[in-house]
């Protein structure tokens, strides 16, 4: 395999990984496609852009999916085998799901592939952008340098974009960490967008980890919005509005979970509201299997989609 999935680690020391629950795993385990496919659903994850320059910010119709190019492979090797590399990493069914979804909403799909060991302070460092051709599910790669990549981020974002003076503490790549100290910060991510068998969105999931070990009941939107993470939740609301129609309301569910071994529950909170006015609708605490067996996750997802357990 030529490609690797990026991983969250401390920006100033990539050997330091974030805290995880020692037995129950994390939402990527609980809501894996192998599980939720049992109830006819598929989850996709990606990075997305909001054009903040507009008086009413709008979605830029492009999604990014990033992967590392493994150290032993060159960009030339990737360019000569891009079709094989991407299909090996994602599988043809996942590519089809992405393509069908993107076609429905006129979204461009771009795979961002890079060698993360490069010197990201050098403007000549390179990134490969691979466009998914939605007509025939083929791939069109293009190499650009870091300056061009930063300009692309700013174009999609409607101008300069930053995450604050301190940058990121944890990031999924050295590239993302470096960009967090510039005015071309890497875009935010969709933790999981759940699609039905017609490739239409039925649920947006946002994962929120608690490393402090307090009661999970105390986790709630007002702890983070609008004071700490306003832009994150406004982004979700803007993307939801881009996707949904009058007859297709898409719920946003925040999944709160803990890294403490003493916490055996998760909390799910449904949120709604317009950008700048996101609000909590309802919430419920669930016991979570702490053994690593996540067979009940599909039923939990279906419960959220059907909304029968709290609305």
Short mmCIF file of C-alpha atoms in Angstrom, two decimals:
data_model
loop_
_atom_site.label_atom_id
_atom_site.label_comp_id
_atom_site.label_asym_id
_atom_site.label_seq_id
_atom_site.Cartn_x
_atom_site.Cartn_y
_atom_site.Cartn_z
CA UNK A 1 0.00 0.00 0.00
CA UNK A 2 1.38 3.38 -0.98
CA UNK A 3 -0.89 5.51 1.19
CA UNK A 4 -1.41 5.89 4.93
CA UNK A 5 -4.19 7.61 6.86
CA UNK A 6 -3.00 10.71 8.76
CA UNK A 7 -3.13 10.45 12.54
CA UNK A 8 -3.62 12.91 15.35
CA UNK A 9 -0.46 13.66 17.32
CA UNK A 10 1.18 16.52 19.16
CA UNK A 11 2.48 19.13 16.76
CA UNK A 12 5.84 19.67 18.48
CA UNK A 13 6.49 15.96 19.02
CA UNK A 14 4.75 13.55 16.63
CA UNK A 15 5.60 10.63 18.93
CA UNK A 16 3.07 11.92 21.47
CA UNK A 17 -0.40 10.63 20.67
CA UNK A 18 -3.64 11.93 22.25
CA UNK A 19 -5.28 10.12 25.14
CA UNK A 20 -7.58 7.23 24.28
CA UNK A 21 -9.83 5.01 26.35
CA UNK A 22 -7.81 1.80 26.95
CA UNK A 23 -10.62 -0.63 26.13
CA UNK A 24 -13.61 0.97 24.44
CA UNK A 25 -11.81 2.69 21.57
CA UNK A 26 -13.24 5.80 19.94
CA UNK A 27 -16.04 6.85 17.57
CA UNK A 28 -14.07 5.73 14.53
CA UNK A 29 -14.37 2.21 15.94
CA UNK A 30 -18.01 2.50 17.03
CA UNK A 31 -19.32 3.96 13.78
CA UNK A 32 -17.13 2.08 11.31
CA UNK A 33 -18.70 1.26 7.96
CA UNK A 34 -18.40 -2.46 8.64
CA UNK A 35 -20.92 -1.92 11.45
CA UNK A 36 -23.31 0.75 10.19
CA UNK A 37 -23.60 -0.91 6.77
CA UNK A 38 -25.69 -3.56 8.54
CA UNK A 39 -28.54 -1.06 8.72
CA UNK A 40 -28.09 0.18 5.16
CA UNK A 41 -25.93 3.20 5.96
CA UNK A 42 -22.47 4.41 4.90
CA UNK A 43 -20.24 6.99 6.54
CA UNK A 44 -17.82 9.31 4.73
CA UNK A 45 -15.27 11.68 6.27
CA UNK A 46 -13.61 14.66 4.61
CA UNK A 47 -12.34 18.20 5.02
CA UNK A 48 -14.47 21.04 3.69
CA UNK A 49 -14.30 24.78 3.10
CA UNK A 50 -16.48 27.72 4.02
CA UNK A 51 -16.06 30.97 2.09
CA UNK A 52 -16.02 33.42 4.98
CA UNK A 53 -15.67 36.47 2.76
CA UNK A 54 -19.34 36.43 1.88
CA UNK A 55 -21.67 38.50 4.07
CA UNK A 56 -23.50 35.23 4.67
CA UNK A 57 -20.73 32.58 4.56
CA UNK A 58 -21.30 29.80 2.03
CA UNK A 59 -19.88 26.37 1.28
CA UNK A 60 -17.13 26.21 -1.30
CA UNK A 61 -18.20 23.19 -3.39
CA UNK A 62 -15.10 21.06 -2.95
CA UNK A 63 -14.15 18.41 -0.39
CA UNK A 64 -10.66 17.21 0.49
CA UNK A 65 -9.54 13.78 1.66
CA UNK A 66 -5.93 13.65 2.83
CA UNK A 67 -3.47 10.77 2.91
CA UNK A 68 0.25 10.35 3.51
CA UNK A 69 2.46 9.01 0.74
CA UNK A 70 4.62 6.43 2.47
CA UNK A 71 8.28 7.31 2.87
CA UNK A 72 9.62 4.67 0.50
CA UNK A 73 7.57 5.95 -2.47
CA UNK A 74 8.35 8.98 -4.61
CA UNK A 75 5.85 11.37 -6.17
CA UNK A 76 6.84 9.97 -9.56
CA UNK A 77 5.82 6.51 -8.34
CA UNK A 78 2.49 7.91 -7.17
CA UNK A 79 1.83 9.70 -10.46
CA UNK A 80 2.40 6.47 -12.34
CA UNK A 81 0.15 4.41 -10.08
CA UNK A 82 -2.41 6.86 -8.74
CA UNK A 83 -5.45 4.81 -9.75
CA UNK A 84 -4.14 1.68 -8.05
CA UNK A 85 -2.95 3.58 -4.96
CA UNK A 86 -6.30 5.25 -4.28
CA UNK A 87 -8.41 2.19 -5.01
CA UNK A 88 -6.21 0.06 -2.73
CA UNK A 89 -6.57 2.59 0.07
CA UNK A 90 -10.30 3.31 -0.16
CA UNK A 91 -11.84 0.46 -2.14
CA UNK A 92 -13.98 0.79 -5.25
CA UNK A 93 -17.25 0.82 -3.30
CA UNK A 94 -16.16 3.79 -1.16
CA UNK A 95 -15.06 5.65 -4.31
CA UNK A 96 -18.49 4.99 -5.82
CA UNK A 97 -20.23 6.33 -2.70
CA UNK A 98 -18.08 9.48 -2.78
CA UNK A 99 -18.79 9.96 -6.47
CA UNK A 100 -22.55 9.48 -6.17
CA UNK A 101 -22.75 11.83 -3.18
CA UNK A 102 -20.60 14.47 -4.86
CA UNK A 103 -22.66 14.29 -8.04
CA UNK A 104 -25.86 14.87 -6.08
CA UNK A 105 -24.51 18.10 -4.61
CA UNK A 106 -22.19 19.27 -7.41
CA UNK A 107 -19.13 18.89 -5.20
CA UNK A 108 -15.60 18.41 -6.48
CA UNK A 109 -13.65 15.65 -4.73
CA UNK A 110 -9.90 16.09 -4.31
CA UNK A 111 -7.48 13.69 -2.65
CA UNK A 112 -4.62 15.54 -0.95
CA UNK A 113 -1.58 13.25 -0.91
CA UNK A 114 1.79 14.30 0.49
CA UNK A 115 5.05 13.15 2.03
CA UNK A 116 4.74 14.56 5.51
CA UNK A 117 8.46 14.30 6.30
CA UNK A 118 9.13 17.25 3.99
CA UNK A 119 10.31 20.62 5.27
CA UNK A 120 7.03 22.50 5.42
CA UNK A 121 8.80 25.81 5.98
CA UNK A 122 10.13 25.53 2.42
CA UNK A 123 7.94 26.97 -0.33
CA UNK A 124 9.24 24.33 -2.75
CA UNK A 125 7.85 21.37 -0.77
CA UNK A 126 5.23 19.54 -2.80
CA UNK A 127 1.69 18.21 -2.45
CA UNK A 128 -0.17 16.03 -4.94
CA UNK A 129 -3.79 16.98 -5.58
CA UNK A 130 -5.76 14.19 -7.24
CA UNK A 131 -9.12 15.13 -8.74
CA UNK A 132 -11.81 12.46 -8.87
CA UNK A 133 -13.48 12.53 -12.28
CA UNK A 134 -17.15 12.04 -11.37
CA UNK A 135 -18.12 10.94 -14.88
CA UNK A 136 -16.08 7.74 -14.85
CA UNK A 137 -14.43 7.56 -11.40
CA UNK A 138 -10.93 8.04 -12.76
CA UNK A 139 -8.19 10.14 -11.17
CA UNK A 140 -6.31 13.19 -12.42
CA UNK A 141 -3.19 14.02 -10.35
CA UNK A 142 -1.33 17.31 -10.24
CA UNK A 143 1.76 18.29 -8.24
CA UNK A 144 1.87 21.78 -6.74
CA UNK A 145 4.30 23.48 -4.38
CA UNK A 146 3.50 24.70 -0.89
CA UNK A 147 2.94 28.30 -1.94
CA UNK A 148 0.41 27.20 -4.54
CA UNK A 149 -1.28 25.00 -1.97
CA UNK A 150 -1.59 27.88 0.51
CA UNK A 151 -3.04 30.09 -2.22
CA UNK A 152 -5.60 27.37 -3.01
CA UNK A 153 -6.65 27.22 0.66
CA UNK A 154 -7.11 30.98 0.75
CA UNK A 155 -9.07 30.94 -2.53
CA UNK A 156 -11.45 28.25 -1.24
CA UNK A 157 -11.76 30.05 2.12
CA UNK A 158 -12.51 33.47 0.65
CA UNK A 159 -9.24 34.98 1.84
CA UNK A 160 -6.70 34.60 4.61
CA UNK A 161 -7.72 32.15 7.33
CA UNK A 162 -6.02 31.38 10.65
CA UNK A 163 -6.64 29.38 13.81
CA UNK A 164 -5.21 31.92 16.26
CA UNK A 165 -1.80 33.13 17.33
CA UNK A 166 -0.74 29.90 19.06
CA UNK A 167 -1.60 27.52 16.25
CA UNK A 168 -2.59 23.90 16.84
CA UNK A 169 -1.37 21.82 19.76
CA UNK A 170 -2.44 18.56 18.10
CA UNK A 171 -2.83 17.98 14.39
CA UNK A 172 -3.28 15.14 11.94
CA UNK A 173 -0.06 15.97 10.07
CA UNK A 174 3.07 18.07 10.27
CA UNK A 175 1.71 19.97 7.26
CA UNK A 176 -1.49 20.88 9.10
CA UNK A 177 0.49 21.89 12.20
CA UNK A 178 2.77 24.17 10.19
CA UNK A 179 -0.11 25.78 8.30
CA UNK A 180 -1.81 26.56 11.61
CA UNK A 181 0.87 29.22 12.16
CA UNK A 182 0.13 30.89 8.81
CA UNK A 183 -2.79 32.73 7.23
CA UNK A 184 -3.61 29.63 5.18
CA UNK A 185 -4.83 27.23 7.87
CA UNK A 186 -5.90 23.76 6.76
CA UNK A 187 -9.71 23.41 6.51
CA UNK A 188 -11.83 21.80 9.19
CA UNK A 189 -13.19 18.30 8.94
CA UNK A 190 -16.47 16.44 8.85
CA UNK A 191 -16.01 13.67 11.42
CA UNK A 192 -18.72 11.54 9.81
CA UNK A 193 -21.47 12.23 7.32
CA UNK A 194 -23.90 9.30 7.28
CA UNK A 195 -25.56 8.49 3.94
CA UNK A 196 -28.50 6.24 3.15
CA UNK A 197 -28.67 3.74 0.30
CA UNK A 198 -29.65 6.54 -2.10
CA UNK A 199 -26.40 8.38 -1.18
CA UNK A 200 -28.35 11.16 0.55
CA UNK A 201 -27.13 12.54 3.91
CA UNK A 202 -29.23 11.54 6.92
CA UNK A 203 -26.94 12.51 9.81
CA UNK A 204 -23.88 14.61 10.62
CA UNK A 205 -21.70 13.44 13.51
CA UNK A 206 -19.26 15.62 15.44
CA UNK A 207 -16.96 13.87 17.93
CA UNK A 208 -16.02 15.61 21.17
CA UNK A 209 -13.44 13.99 23.42
CA UNK A 210 -13.22 14.74 27.15
CA UNK A 211 -9.80 14.10 28.68
CA UNK A 212 -10.56 15.61 32.08
CA UNK A 213 -12.59 12.71 33.46
CA UNK A 214 -15.59 14.68 34.70
CA UNK A 215 -19.17 13.34 34.56
CA UNK A 216 -20.19 12.83 30.95
CA UNK A 217 -23.58 14.38 31.77
CA UNK A 218 -21.82 17.74 32.15
CA UNK A 219 -20.68 17.76 28.53
CA UNK A 220 -22.90 20.07 26.45
CA UNK A 221 -22.89 22.56 23.61
CA UNK A 222 -22.88 25.61 25.88
CA UNK A 223 -19.47 24.56 27.24
CA UNK A 224 -18.01 25.27 23.81
CA UNK A 225 -20.40 27.55 21.95
CA UNK A 226 -20.24 30.41 21.38
CA UNK A 227 -17.27 31.06 23.67
CA UNK A 228 -14.58 28.55 22.58
CA UNK A 229 -15.46 26.77 19.34
CA UNK A 230 -17.95 29.07 17.65
CA UNK A 231 -16.55 28.72 14.14
CA UNK A 232 -16.54 24.91 14.33
CA UNK A 233 -20.27 24.70 15.07
CA UNK A 234 -21.18 27.49 12.67
CA UNK A 235 -19.30 25.57 9.96
CA UNK A 236 -21.44 22.50 10.65
CA UNK A 237 -24.64 24.53 10.44
CA UNK A 238 -23.56 26.14 7.14
CA UNK A 239 -22.71 22.77 5.61
CA UNK A 240 -25.99 21.28 6.87
CA UNK A 241 -27.91 24.11 5.22
CA UNK A 242 -26.01 23.46 2.00
CA UNK A 243 -27.10 19.81 2.04
CA UNK A 244 -30.62 19.80 3.34
CA UNK A 245 -33.95 20.62 1.70
CA UNK A 246 -37.41 21.40 3.02
CA UNK A 247 -38.34 17.72 3.00
CA UNK A 248 -34.99 16.39 4.16
CA UNK A 249 -33.94 17.67 7.55
CA UNK A 250 -30.44 16.53 8.50
CA UNK A 251 -29.78 16.22 12.24
CA UNK A 252 -26.40 17.13 13.71
CA UNK A 253 -25.38 14.92 16.63
CA UNK A 254 -22.43 15.62 18.92
CA UNK A 255 -20.94 12.47 20.44
CA UNK A 256 -19.26 13.20 23.78
CA UNK A 257 -16.93 10.50 25.05
CA UNK A 258 -14.26 10.21 27.71
CA UNK A 259 -10.75 8.78 27.89
CA UNK A 260 -11.19 7.98 31.59
CA UNK A 261 -11.47 4.28 32.49
CA UNK A 262 -14.03 5.28 35.13
CA UNK A 263 -16.45 6.63 32.52
CA UNK A 264 -18.59 3.90 30.98
CA UNK A 265 -21.03 6.13 29.12
CA UNK A 266 -21.26 8.42 26.12
CA UNK A 267 -23.58 11.36 25.66
CA UNK A 268 -25.28 12.26 22.39
CA UNK A 269 -26.65 15.75 21.93
CA UNK A 270 -28.73 16.85 18.95
CA UNK A 271 -28.05 20.43 17.93
CA UNK A 272 -29.84 22.73 15.51
CA UNK A 273 -30.19 26.39 14.66
CA UNK A 274 -28.78 28.79 12.13
CA UNK A 275 -25.14 29.89 11.95
CA UNK A 276 -24.42 32.33 14.81
CA UNK A 277 -27.38 30.85 16.70
CA UNK A 278 -26.64 27.13 17.08
CA UNK A 279 -28.56 25.59 19.98
CA UNK A 280 -29.10 22.30 21.76
CA UNK A 281 -32.31 20.40 21.02
CA UNK A 282 -32.07 17.39 23.30
CA UNK A 283 -29.56 14.91 24.67
CA UNK A 284 -29.32 11.44 26.12
CA UNK A 285 -26.64 9.43 27.95
CA UNK A 286 -25.94 5.86 26.83
CA UNK A 287 -23.99 3.05 28.42
CA UNK A 288 -21.10 2.17 26.15
CA UNK A 289 -19.62 -1.27 25.81
CA UNK A 290 -16.15 -1.06 27.33
CA UNK A 291 -14.81 -4.36 25.98
CA UNK A 292 -14.13 -3.32 22.40
CA UNK A 293 -17.23 -5.10 21.05
CA UNK A 294 -19.16 -2.45 19.12
CA UNK A 295 -21.90 -4.52 17.52
CA UNK A 296 -24.60 -2.23 18.97
CA UNK A 297 -23.24 0.84 17.20
CA UNK A 298 -25.32 0.31 14.06
CA UNK A 299 -28.51 0.30 16.10
CA UNK A 300 -27.37 3.46 17.88
CA UNK A 301 -26.77 5.23 14.58
CA UNK A 302 -30.17 4.12 13.30
CA UNK A 303 -31.75 5.44 16.50
CA UNK A 304 -30.17 8.84 15.94
CA UNK A 305 -31.26 8.90 12.32
CA UNK A 306 -34.82 7.90 13.17
CA UNK A 307 -34.78 10.37 16.09
CA UNK A 308 -37.22 8.23 18.02
CA UNK A 309 -35.30 8.09 21.27
CA UNK A 310 -35.09 11.77 22.24
CA UNK A 311 -37.38 13.86 20.01
#
